[in-house]
XYZ file of C-alpha atoms in Angstrom:
347
model
C -1.426 189.226 130.547
C -3.752 191.683 129.068
C -5.032 193.496 131.832
C -8.147 192.276 133.528
C -11.017 194.571 133.991
C -12.589 195.526 137.256
C -14.231 192.581 138.748
C -13.380 190.105 136.452
C -15.155 187.292 135.578
C -13.919 183.531 135.224
C -14.914 179.639 135.921
C -13.603 177.832 139.391
C -12.081 175.432 136.910
C -14.461 172.877 135.327
C -17.092 173.353 132.662
C -20.081 171.060 131.761
C -18.966 168.296 129.430
C -20.958 167.277 126.603
C -22.774 164.188 126.914
C -21.487 162.875 123.292
C -17.724 163.081 125.253
C -18.785 161.314 128.488
C -21.469 159.650 129.888
C -22.859 162.733 132.018
C -25.150 160.014 133.957
C -22.760 157.622 134.724
C -20.376 160.749 136.202
C -23.264 161.995 138.266
C -24.275 158.792 139.688
C -20.878 157.862 141.517
C -18.060 159.996 143.511
C -15.798 161.695 141.237
C -13.032 159.004 140.454
C -9.505 158.872 141.973
C -8.084 156.330 139.579
C -8.691 156.194 136.094
C -12.244 155.549 135.150
C -11.947 155.416 131.201
C -15.193 153.747 131.151
C -17.295 157.078 131.164
C -15.708 158.424 128.171
C -18.076 157.597 125.068
C -15.315 158.056 122.328
C -13.334 155.316 121.453
C -9.759 155.589 122.751
C -7.967 155.902 119.277
C -10.176 159.049 118.409
C -10.428 160.289 122.515
C -7.670 162.879 122.382
C -9.289 164.459 119.070
C -12.854 164.632 120.548
C -11.469 166.225 123.824
C -9.809 168.980 121.879
C -12.884 169.806 119.813
C -14.964 169.867 123.261
C -12.498 172.147 124.681
C -12.897 174.405 121.665
C -16.307 174.489 122.714
C -16.418 175.165 126.410
C -13.251 177.946 125.386
C -15.877 179.670 122.708
C -18.915 179.395 125.104
C -16.857 181.188 127.692
C -15.944 183.651 125.235
C -19.840 184.256 124.122
C -20.792 184.310 127.473
C -17.973 187.391 128.210
C -15.823 185.544 130.632
C -12.797 187.625 131.167
C -10.354 184.813 132.233
C -10.816 181.468 130.671
C -10.120 178.080 131.862
C -10.013 174.746 129.660
C -12.931 173.740 131.691
C -11.503 170.582 132.296
C -12.461 168.826 129.266
C -9.924 166.041 129.345
C -10.776 165.024 133.055
C -12.864 162.420 134.525
C -12.418 164.426 137.666
C -10.667 167.840 138.689
C -7.488 165.535 140.447
C -7.106 161.975 139.404
C -5.869 163.589 135.955
C -2.469 164.500 137.250
C -2.642 162.333 140.194
C -2.565 159.253 138.213
C 0.229 160.506 135.785
C 2.869 160.415 138.687
C 5.478 157.645 139.482
C 5.189 156.071 142.530
C 1.511 155.302 142.357
C -0.039 152.189 141.678
C -3.404 153.087 139.723
C -3.838 149.529 138.145
C -4.265 147.787 142.055
C -5.691 150.519 143.876
C -5.800 150.925 147.314
C -8.790 152.720 149.318
C -9.420 155.888 151.001
C -12.575 157.446 152.484
C -13.602 160.569 150.647
C -15.164 163.869 152.409
C -18.540 162.250 152.827
C -17.059 159.166 154.712
C -17.200 156.359 151.517
C -14.571 154.425 150.897
C -13.426 155.384 147.188
C -10.453 153.359 145.166
C -7.938 155.353 145.170
C -4.166 155.619 143.905
C -1.831 153.440 145.920
C 1.069 154.877 146.632
C 4.235 152.316 146.454
C 7.175 154.412 145.883
C 8.263 157.995 146.105
C 6.346 160.285 144.324
C 7.418 161.567 140.999
C 6.509 163.594 138.581
C 7.915 161.762 135.223
C 6.821 164.749 132.649
C 4.670 167.689 132.184
C 1.399 166.726 132.942
C -0.949 169.703 131.673
C 1.469 171.720 129.685
C -0.078 170.605 126.619
C -3.523 171.456 127.894
C -2.557 174.867 128.434
C -0.995 175.468 125.247
C -3.979 174.337 123.723
C -6.366 176.565 125.644
C -3.743 179.350 124.887
C -3.557 178.857 121.255
C -7.018 179.026 121.047
C -8.170 182.256 123.148
C -6.536 185.936 123.254
C -8.074 186.253 126.539
C -6.003 185.744 129.696
C -5.972 181.985 130.935
C -6.056 180.094 134.115
C -5.398 176.314 134.397
C -5.608 174.415 137.717
C -3.462 171.516 139.307
C -4.748 169.367 142.328
C -3.119 170.574 145.607
C -0.406 168.186 147.118
C -2.548 168.232 150.574
C -5.594 166.979 148.551
C -3.933 164.513 146.541
C -2.097 162.986 149.852
C -5.769 162.388 151.395
C -7.136 160.757 148.064
C -3.968 158.176 148.275
C -3.546 154.964 150.045
C -0.101 155.399 151.671
C 2.224 152.062 151.191
C 5.751 153.596 151.104
C 6.213 156.808 153.288
C 6.488 156.975 157.001
C 3.293 159.190 157.262
C 1.086 161.437 154.911
C 2.908 164.346 155.724
C 6.041 162.798 153.747
C 3.487 161.849 151.030
C 1.711 165.501 150.896
C 5.382 166.727 150.639
C 6.230 164.346 147.661
C 3.146 165.781 145.818
C 4.113 169.108 147.017
C 7.645 168.489 144.927
C 5.488 167.332 142.184
C 2.914 170.041 142.031
C 5.949 172.475 141.980
C 7.549 171.137 138.965
C 4.246 171.538 137.006
C 3.313 174.706 138.246
C 6.618 176.114 137.335
C 6.436 174.588 133.857
C 2.712 176.071 133.115
C 3.778 179.442 133.958
C 6.426 178.764 131.341
C 4.192 177.560 128.621
C 2.103 180.821 129.190
C -0.723 180.443 131.881
C -1.403 183.653 133.676
C -2.913 182.155 136.541
C -2.294 178.762 138.491
C -4.499 177.342 140.457
C -4.150 174.452 143.179
C -7.291 173.004 144.287
C -7.244 171.856 148.161
C -10.682 171.127 148.719
C -9.621 168.849 151.389
C -8.383 171.500 153.628
C -11.795 172.237 154.346
C -13.098 168.678 154.530
C -9.717 167.586 156.804
C -8.793 171.130 158.695
C -6.795 169.343 161.616
C -4.339 167.809 159.109
C -4.509 170.762 157.082
C -3.212 172.867 159.976
C -0.895 170.218 160.892
C 0.826 169.522 157.346
C -1.229 170.631 154.542
C -0.493 174.197 154.723
C 3.365 173.563 154.620
C 2.787 171.403 151.866
C 0.903 174.103 149.784
C 3.773 176.589 150.587
C 6.285 173.767 149.424
C 4.172 173.795 146.308
C 4.457 177.531 145.505
C 8.465 177.679 146.092
C 10.469 179.831 144.089
C 6.692 180.119 141.760
C 6.844 183.326 139.844
C 3.275 184.261 138.389
C -0.050 184.601 139.947
C -1.235 181.739 141.883
C -4.794 180.547 143.480
C -5.772 178.250 145.859
C -9.625 176.830 145.839
C -11.467 176.077 148.644
C -14.750 174.711 148.617
C -17.258 172.276 150.369
C -17.403 169.752 147.845
C -19.705 169.596 144.443
C -23.142 170.432 145.308
C -24.181 167.662 143.030
C -22.881 165.436 144.983
C -22.472 167.083 148.905
C -25.902 168.305 149.567
C -25.559 170.107 152.590
C -23.258 173.099 153.309
C -21.799 174.370 157.022
C -22.575 177.818 157.911
C -18.861 178.553 157.569
C -15.254 177.346 156.396
C -13.403 175.604 158.941
C -10.267 176.172 157.434
C -9.536 179.694 155.597
C -8.052 182.356 157.744
C -4.976 179.930 157.720
C -4.266 181.123 154.214
C -3.633 184.725 155.000
C 0.128 183.580 155.719
C 0.187 181.806 152.262
C 2.500 183.132 149.612
C -0.822 182.529 147.216
C -2.430 185.780 145.759
C -5.400 184.510 145.290
C -8.297 182.311 147.348
C -11.148 180.899 145.529
C -14.204 180.447 148.149
C -17.963 179.285 147.860
C -20.940 181.839 149.070
C -24.024 181.249 147.060
C -25.126 178.344 148.283
C -24.086 178.617 151.721
C -24.870 181.608 152.290
C -21.602 182.365 153.708
C -20.988 185.144 156.231
C -18.495 187.215 154.357
C -17.069 188.485 157.304
C -14.269 185.644 157.085
C -13.129 188.256 154.055
C -11.353 190.523 156.699
C -9.101 187.343 157.083
C -8.121 187.613 153.289
C -7.431 191.498 153.304
C -4.284 191.294 151.409
C -5.664 188.543 148.764
C -7.388 188.922 145.822
C -10.856 186.516 146.384
C -12.697 184.817 143.933
C -15.687 185.121 144.962
C -18.050 181.967 144.451
C -21.743 183.972 143.901
C -23.171 181.005 141.525
C -25.513 178.477 143.174
C -24.374 174.985 141.570
C -27.293 172.952 143.584
C -29.487 174.203 141.351
C -29.956 174.393 137.281
C -32.176 177.338 137.094
C -30.272 180.183 136.073
C -29.841 183.063 138.302
C -30.636 186.667 137.215
C -27.485 189.074 136.854
C -29.014 191.089 139.398
C -29.025 188.364 141.942
C -25.556 187.872 141.091
C -24.742 191.292 141.460
C -26.306 191.252 144.786
C -24.267 188.212 146.135
C -21.173 190.343 145.153
C -22.297 193.387 146.563
C -22.353 191.818 150.157
C -18.450 191.858 149.987
C -17.855 195.101 149.180
C -18.213 195.897 152.653
C -15.179 193.658 153.549
C -13.107 194.066 150.545
C -12.668 196.836 147.718
C -13.823 195.580 143.780
C -10.234 195.690 142.998
C -9.539 192.405 144.835
C -12.574 190.315 143.840
C -12.901 187.850 141.051
C -16.641 186.836 140.385
C -17.033 183.315 139.679
C -19.102 180.090 140.701
C -19.262 178.423 143.529
C -16.849 175.662 142.242
C -16.791 173.677 138.859
C -19.484 173.437 136.576
C -19.048 170.003 135.676
C -22.343 168.499 136.837
C -24.525 171.350 135.178
C -26.678 170.729 132.368
C -24.736 172.609 129.560
C -27.355 175.574 128.875
C -27.743 175.747 132.776
C -24.090 176.361 132.747
C -23.836 178.899 129.895
C -26.759 181.023 131.082
C -25.021 181.128 134.540
C -21.677 182.224 132.918
C -23.707 184.871 131.031
C -25.587 186.279 134.541
C -22.088 186.684 135.923
C -21.133 188.875 133.018
C -24.456 190.527 133.406
C -23.515 191.316 136.766
C -20.273 192.307 136.451
C -21.448 194.849 133.641
C -23.868 196.457 136.271
C -21.503 196.879 138.839
C -19.164 198.156 136.965
C -21.351 200.575 135.874
C -22.283 201.604 139.256
C -18.676 201.918 140.337
C -18.060 204.420 137.635
C -20.851 206.375 138.482
C -19.791 206.271 142.209
C -16.320 207.759 140.944
């Protein structure tokens, strides 16, 4: 991997999809889909893959122009962060879905587990290869975590959800290894339900995450958040599940701090990790100045050195207007430039 600069900038995962590709009003008017939601796409099926490739290139170029250091594919091909992978697995019935409560307590159609969970083929390797071929910068790709997928399913096969989570962990483990083999510089596992359901996360979610990372060589991250700001409006004062990750083999932990005004004392629990620091408020389309973003990053210097920080949005940018998302990325890069200059002068 090309060495990253001090305080590198990166998306958490998703970027704003263009309205010519996906019906953004429909997307925003519902909870993130757990089963397929093909009705969201505006492009006819025969042309959809090509359109998604074109939109992915737009996302890549926009990140480059904004000055980001570590790029993602923007999750442009996904209807949600998790269903792209979860619905590609064997052992789940997505045509006859079950029901599970989402993190806000609403029932949602979800994959119904009807047999042993198995990954029949690599799901996102082609997505990673396309990203790798279209930029010279380091790249990251995201995979939904085994615990979160187990919470977003109706279990009609395994004796308990812990067993289901371990089934998902094996599928994620195989996928992560294939993604690194295909050229990923960082693979991030998204586990927002660890925050939403901390007791179950402590009981078996952490073990499932560790199983998903077993034997993996490469830089891995885990993302823990309070939910999309466009959908989950209230933010707790702190994380209900975070220090537990200190013992995980994951090297990077992604958290949100901007909208919540999080007390960054929690960073002392992650002293051995690189922290992907969410410093862009996604509840407001107004673009922050570089100085505002820099101030949010400076709060972390009391607890972690700049060498252990990555500058990022709070969560995925999927629901932001595209102009707003691009402006917020430029603010991140501007903040990084300000802070690097300050640090250089101080040395």
